[in-house]
Amino acid sequence: MVRTFDLIVFGDEVPGVLALVTAAREVRQRTGAWPRSLLMLKGPATDPIGGHLVRGKLSYLDRSGIPLDLRQRHGLKTFGDPPAIYQEFLTRAQVDLIALDPHRGNQALRGMLGEVGALMTGQVEIAEVLKTGSRISGLRLTRGETFLAQQFIDATVNAELAQKAGVKKLQGFATFGLPEAELPVTLCFETEGVTVAKVREVENYYLHHLLDSQSPLGQEWLKRASGGDVDIAQFLRASLTNAQGQPLRLYSDRDFIDVRSRALSIGYHARRNKPFSLKNSGFLLDNGNVAILPGNRLSWNSLLWFVTGAEAEALARNQARPTEAILGEFEQVRRWFMETFGASEVRPAAELYIRHAGNIAGAVSPLSGAQMLDGAVPAAEALGTFGYHFDVRGGIEGLGERARAKGYNSVSIQAKPLFNVGIRQAQVKAVPNLAVVSPASDFPGYASSAGRIVEYNVGVAQGLGIAAAIALDQGRQLSEISNAEVRQVLAQRGRLSKVYGIRQTDAAQYLAEFERVLAPIPGEPEPTGELRDIAGHWAQRFIEALFEREIIAGVGHRRFMPDEPLTRAAFAAILAKAFDVPVVRDPQVFLDVSPGFWGYQAIRKANEMGFIAGFPNGSFRPQESVTRTQAWVAIVNGLNLAPGADVGLLSFYGDRNQIPTYAQTAVARATQAQLVANYPNRRQLQPQASMTRAEMAVTVYQGLVALGQLPEIESPYLITAGTLAAPPFTDLDGHWTAEFVTALTAKGLISGYPDQTFRPDAPLSRAAFATLLAKAFEPEPVREAIAFRDVSPGFWAAKAIQQVARGGFMSGVGGDRFAPNLNLQRLSVWLALVNGQNLGEADVSKLEPFADKGEIPTAAKPAVAMALKRGLLVNYPDGDRLTPNRDATRGEVAVILYQALRDAGLADLPVIESPYLIPSP
C-alpha cells in the first residue's frame, strides 16, 4: 500500500509534534486547506505521545534563564518570551511554572494534532528510505507500507531517520574526539503520598547528622557514599553548604522543588554501600529536580545511569526502554522511598530520558558552543532567544584528560549563553527536504549541552514548521528557507518572540579555541604521526603494529576509523601487502574489476596466492563489505592453517548456527589458528557481520603470528585454547564464583541469560530466588497457602513462590505482599535456607569476630549463627564482614546454594575450595 502526504514528521518528541502543528496551520493560512500531514511513532499509536516529556515522565521542565537586569530592560517575565507554540502547549497542558503533568501533556498534543487534521501511524520501523536524487521521496516500512511526502522532519533524539537517509552521524561526543563518551540517561519516577514537608523532613534528618562531625552515623554515611575515596567524600561534604557555610536546604515553589544539596543522595548511596560515582557504581541518585503534580504526586528527575555512546544509540533505537539492570536499581530506589519517605507508591516511567545520543554533521550552518556565547543568529534574522547553561550533568567521560593533554587545566565553562534562535543547524545540506530538530542537530563541541533542551528545540521546530509550509507553498526545498523568511512570517502572524541575545566576546573566543583544539575541524591540516582515533580501542596494539610496518594505513587526517566496515577490494589490498606466499593458480578475470581499477593488482595477487576468489557469475564485487566469515575463509585457505581442526570447536560460539554450512570447517580452522577475535562478547561470533577495519587488523596480525613473523600480543578477545576451556557463560572467566556456577549449571539447577551471560554480580529478585529454591529442594508444604496480592496467578514465578512459601523457606514482606521484583538481601538467603530446612539455631557468640554483626537483627542472629556453623556463609572480598543487608548477587547466591545442597547431601556435589567461604568455627 502506498500513501501520499505533504509532510511527515518521524518521532513524537514534543518539538516534532509542534513543528507539524505549526506547518499545518501556516499551510492552511496560505491555501485555505489543511495539508496532508503524518506523525510516525516507533511505539503503538495508542500510547501517550510526547516522547520523554510524556512517556519518560520528565515533568520538571527546563526553562529559559534570563538575567534579572535583562528581564527588566525588555519587560520580560521570569522565563523570558518563549515561542508562541510552546506557550500555547504549556497553557493547554495547564503548566503553572515548571511542572508538566504527563497526562495533560498527552491530551494537549493530541488535541492540537486533531485540530489540524494530522494522521498518526505507530510501530514504525523503516526498511528503506526512498530517494529521488538527493531528496527523500518516501519511506518503505518493514511491514510493507510505503509513505511518500514532499518534506520530512526527524524529531528523534538520535536522528534515526537522518541516519537511514545516509546523513553522517557522529556518535557520543565525537565532536570532541570522544565517540564513546555520553551524558547519562535518567529513569524518572513518580511518588504518591509524599509531601513537600516530608521531603524537607527527611533532608533535614540527613543534614543534621552529616553536618555534625561528631555524629558516628553521619560519618559512616559519608564513608559508605564515598566508597572510602577522599576526593568523593570532600565533594559530597562541600555539596551540603553554601559559600557562607550555611546548610543548602531544598527550595520549593508552587509546582516544583529544587533539591540543592546532596544529603538525600548520600543517604541513598550509603544505604546501597555504593560510591557516589557514575562510572564506578554505574548509577547516581543525584540531587533531584522534582515536579509537584496533582493527586499528591511528585515526579523525580534524579536517577542517572551511566551509558557509552554506543549504548545511548542502542537505547534510542529500542524506544528508550529501561534495561533490566536499570529497573533493578529502581527497585532499590522504590524500597527506599517507601521506607524512608512513606511513599504509598513509586512508579517508573515507561521510557528513559535520553539527554543526548550523538549529532549529525553536514547541516546548512552548524551551531557551536562558542557561537552560542557570541549570540548565535543575528538579531535581524532571529526567531527568539533562549538562555541556558552548558549542562553536562554527569560529565563527559574523558574530556578532562583530553583537555589536560592539550594544555587546559579545566573543562568548565562558567559563561552562560543567552543566544538567538534559528533553524540552520537543523536543516540538512545533503538531503535538502529533511531537517533534524532534537539534541542530535548539528551541534559541535559544547553546543548540544544547551541545544538539547526542549524549550529551545520547540523554538527551532516552530521555525521549521513555517519553513516547511513555505517550501510546500512555493515548491522549494526545506533547506533553502532562510531564518529571515521565517522571521518575516512569524512577525506577520503576530507570533514572533522578542529577541534579546547577548554577545559575550571574550568567553566566545576562549570557547572557540577550546572547541577547535579538542576537535579539529574537518579539512584542517594535521601533523603526520600516530593514528589519533584508536586510543583506548580494544584492537589498538594490533593496529599500531601493522601501521608501523606499513601493512595498513589510515584514511586521512590521522584517522583509522577502526569500527568502519572493510570493502572486499581493501581487504585484498591488505592481504597482498601482508603476505607473500607462493602462487597456487592462474589469476581469474573478474567482470567488474577492470585493469584501471585502483585495486586491480592487489586483487590479482591475492587471487593468485589462493586467498580470495570471485562469485559464480564471474564478478568480484570489490565495493561490497567483506564479512567476518569470508575473511577467515580467505586467510586459512591462503596460509593453509590448522587443516585438521575439529568442527566441534564451534560449540563454543552461541551463534554457531549462523555460520554458513560451506564455511564451518574453515571457521573451525580459523578458531584453532587463533585468528578469531570477538569483541565485546567472546562467545558471539557474528559470522555474517561485516568485518571492521579493527577486526581485520587483528586477524591479519594473527595470520603473521601463525607464520612466525610477528610476536604474540595478548588480548582478552582473542579465542585461544584457554578461552575454549572457559566456563559455560561468557562473563565468568576468572570470576570467583565460576566453579560453583558451572557445577550447578551442569546439574540443571541454575541457568543464565539468552545472550549466554550469567551476570554474576547482578542482584537477584525474590521471585528468581524462589524458583531456585523450588528447583533445588522441591519443598513439601508445611503450612497453608498465602494469597499474595502482588503475585497474580499468571505471574511467571507464581507456582514456585507458593511452593517455597508453603514449604517454609520464604514469607511475605509486610503481610500479604511478596514483593517478587524486589532485590534479595544476603540475610534473606541465609534465613530461607536455615528456616526452610528446619536447621534450628546456634550459638550467637560465634558471630563476634564479624565487624558488622550489629547490623543483623537480634531475632535473626541464632539462624545466621547456624548458617555459619553449616558452612553457608560466604563473603567477597571482605571475610571479616557479613554485610547482611546488602543485595545478594547472582554469583554469591549460587555459591551459598551450592554449599547448602552439599550440606544437605543433595545433588552429589564435590567439595570446591574458595578463600571466600567462611569456615565454621
mmCIF file of N, CA and C in Angstrom, residues 118-157:
data_model
loop_
_atom_site.group_PDB
_atom_site.id
_atom_site.type_symbol
_atom_site.label_atom_id
_atom_site.label_comp_id
_atom_site.label_asym_id
_atom_site.label_seq_id
_atom_site.Cartn_x
_atom_site.Cartn_y
_atom_site.Cartn_z
ATOM 1 N N ALA A 118 -4.080 16.081 11.391
ATOM 2 C CA ALA A 118 -2.912 15.214 11.218
ATOM 3 C C ALA A 118 -3.271 13.761 11.492
ATOM 4 N N LEU A 119 -2.652 12.855 10.753
ATOM 5 C CA LEU A 119 -2.816 11.428 10.989
ATOM 6 C C LEU A 119 -1.605 10.897 11.749
ATOM 7 N N MET A 120 -1.784 9.755 12.389
ATOM 8 C CA MET A 120 -0.688 9.106 13.100
ATOM 9 C C MET A 120 -0.629 7.642 12.681
ATOM 10 N N THR A 121 0.586 7.122 12.649
ATOM 11 C CA THR A 121 0.766 5.685 12.458
ATOM 12 C C THR A 121 1.864 5.223 13.403
ATOM 13 N N GLY A 122 1.627 4.087 14.052
ATOM 14 C CA GLY A 122 2.549 3.627 15.084
ATOM 15 C C GLY A 122 3.302 2.374 14.717
ATOM 16 N N GLN A 123 4.198 1.982 15.609
ATOM 17 C CA GLN A 123 5.045 0.800 15.455
ATOM 18 C C GLN A 123 5.778 0.808 14.118
ATOM 19 N N VAL A 124 6.371 1.963 13.840
ATOM 20 C CA VAL A 124 7.048 2.181 12.563
ATOM 21 C C VAL A 124 8.499 1.721 12.646
ATOM 22 N N GLU A 125 8.899 0.944 11.679
ATOM 23 C CA GLU A 125 10.301 0.587 11.509
ATOM 24 C C GLU A 125 10.643 0.746 10.038
ATOM 25 N N ILE A 126 11.618 1.587 9.751
ATOM 26 C CA ILE A 126 11.962 1.900 8.369
ATOM 27 C C ILE A 126 12.795 0.776 7.759
ATOM 28 N N ALA A 127 12.320 0.256 6.645
ATOM 29 C CA ALA A 127 13.097 -0.743 5.908
ATOM 30 C C ALA A 127 14.003 -0.066 4.890
ATOM 31 N N GLU A 128 13.499 1.021 4.285
ATOM 32 C CA GLU A 128 14.279 1.687 3.238
ATOM 33 C C GLU A 128 13.809 3.127 3.095
ATOM 34 N N VAL A 129 14.760 4.017 2.914
ATOM 35 C CA VAL A 129 14.454 5.402 2.575
ATOM 36 C C VAL A 129 14.536 5.531 1.061
ATOM 37 N N LEU A 130 13.417 5.910 0.453
ATOM 38 C CA LEU A 130 13.368 6.070 -0.997
ATOM 39 C C LEU A 130 13.830 7.471 -1.359
ATOM 40 N N LYS A 131 14.656 7.579 -2.402
ATOM 41 C CA LYS A 131 15.203 8.884 -2.775
ATOM 42 C C LYS A 131 15.014 9.160 -4.257
ATOM 43 N N THR A 132 14.841 10.429 -4.550
ATOM 44 C CA THR A 132 14.889 10.930 -5.917
ATOM 45 C C THR A 132 16.032 11.929 -5.952
ATOM 46 N N GLY A 133 17.144 11.524 -6.528
ATOM 47 C CA GLY A 133 18.346 12.337 -6.414
ATOM 48 C C GLY A 133 18.787 12.359 -4.962
ATOM 49 N N SER A 134 19.008 13.564 -4.429
ATOM 50 C CA SER A 134 19.418 13.679 -3.028
ATOM 51 C C SER A 134 18.226 13.845 -2.094
ATOM 52 N N ARG A 135 17.034 14.046 -2.636
ATOM 53 C CA ARG A 135 15.831 14.260 -1.832
ATOM 54 C C ARG A 135 15.233 12.935 -1.368
ATOM 55 N N ILE A 136 14.612 12.957 -0.196
ATOM 56 C CA ILE A 136 13.810 11.814 0.229
ATOM 57 C C ILE A 136 12.461 11.903 -0.484
ATOM 58 N N SER A 137 12.055 10.814 -1.103
ATOM 59 C CA SER A 137 10.732 10.795 -1.737
ATOM 60 C C SER A 137 9.733 9.993 -0.919
ATOM 61 N N GLY A 138 10.238 9.075 -0.077
ATOM 62 C CA GLY A 138 9.310 8.286 0.719
ATOM 63 C C GLY A 138 10.020 7.331 1.652
ATOM 64 N N LEU A 139 9.237 6.663 2.475
ATOM 65 C CA LEU A 139 9.751 5.691 3.432
ATOM 66 C C LEU A 139 9.008 4.377 3.241
ATOM 67 N N ARG A 140 9.759 3.313 3.028
ATOM 68 C CA ARG A 140 9.161 1.988 2.962
ATOM 69 C C ARG A 140 9.369 1.312 4.312
ATOM 70 N N LEU A 141 8.278 0.858 4.908
ATOM 71 C CA LEU A 141 8.353 0.270 6.239
ATOM 72 C C LEU A 141 8.538 -1.232 6.164
ATOM 73 N N THR A 142 9.005 -1.816 7.264
ATOM 74 C CA THR A 142 9.231 -3.258 7.297
ATOM 75 C C THR A 142 7.930 -4.033 7.164
ATOM 76 N N ARG A 143 6.807 -3.408 7.509
ATOM 77 C CA ARG A 143 5.529 -4.118 7.392
ATOM 78 C C ARG A 143 4.947 -4.019 5.989
ATOM 79 N N GLY A 144 5.684 -3.407 5.060
ATOM 80 C CA GLY A 144 5.283 -3.424 3.660
ATOM 81 C C GLY A 144 4.672 -2.147 3.135
ATOM 82 N N GLU A 145 4.246 -1.234 4.013
ATOM 83 C CA GLU A 145 3.628 0.006 3.548
ATOM 84 C C GLU A 145 4.695 0.990 3.078
ATOM 85 N N THR A 146 4.302 1.881 2.162
ATOM 86 C CA THR A 146 5.172 2.951 1.684
ATOM 87 C C THR A 146 4.457 4.277 1.859
ATOM 88 N N PHE A 147 5.167 5.254 2.434
ATOM 89 C CA PHE A 147 4.606 6.589 2.666
ATOM 90 C C PHE A 147 5.465 7.606 1.927
ATOM 91 N N LEU A 148 4.845 8.312 1.008
ATOM 92 C CA LEU A 148 5.531 9.333 0.231
ATOM 93 C C LEU A 148 5.224 10.709 0.810
ATOM 94 N N ALA A 149 6.148 11.662 0.656
ATOM 95 C CA ALA A 149 5.916 13.028 1.123
ATOM 96 C C ALA A 149 6.896 13.962 0.443
ATOM 97 N N GLN A 150 6.606 15.262 0.575
ATOM 98 C CA GLN A 150 7.483 16.274 -0.021
ATOM 99 C C GLN A 150 8.532 16.780 0.952
ATOM 100 N N GLN A 151 8.165 16.907 2.242
ATOM 101 C CA GLN A 151 9.085 17.415 3.252
ATOM 102 C C GLN A 151 9.088 16.467 4.449
ATOM 103 N N PHE A 152 10.253 16.367 5.115
ATOM 104 C CA PHE A 152 10.406 15.449 6.235
ATOM 105 C C PHE A 152 11.110 16.146 7.394
ATOM 106 N N ILE A 153 10.646 15.861 8.596
ATOM 107 C CA ILE A 153 11.301 16.362 9.810
ATOM 108 C C ILE A 153 11.565 15.176 10.732
ATOM 109 N N ASP A 154 12.810 15.052 11.163
ATOM 110 C CA ASP A 154 13.230 13.988 12.084
ATOM 111 C C ASP A 154 13.266 14.578 13.489
ATOM 112 N N ALA A 155 12.425 14.046 14.374
ATOM 113 C CA ALA A 155 12.351 14.559 15.743
ATOM 114 C C ALA A 155 12.820 13.528 16.758
ATOM 115 N N THR A 156 13.660 12.578 16.341
ATOM 116 C CA THR A 156 14.157 11.564 17.273
ATOM 117 C C THR A 156 15.447 12.051 17.924
ATOM 118 N N VAL A 157 15.712 11.564 19.125
ATOM 119 C CA VAL A 157 16.878 12.024 19.880
ATOM 120 C C VAL A 157 18.181 11.579 19.228
#
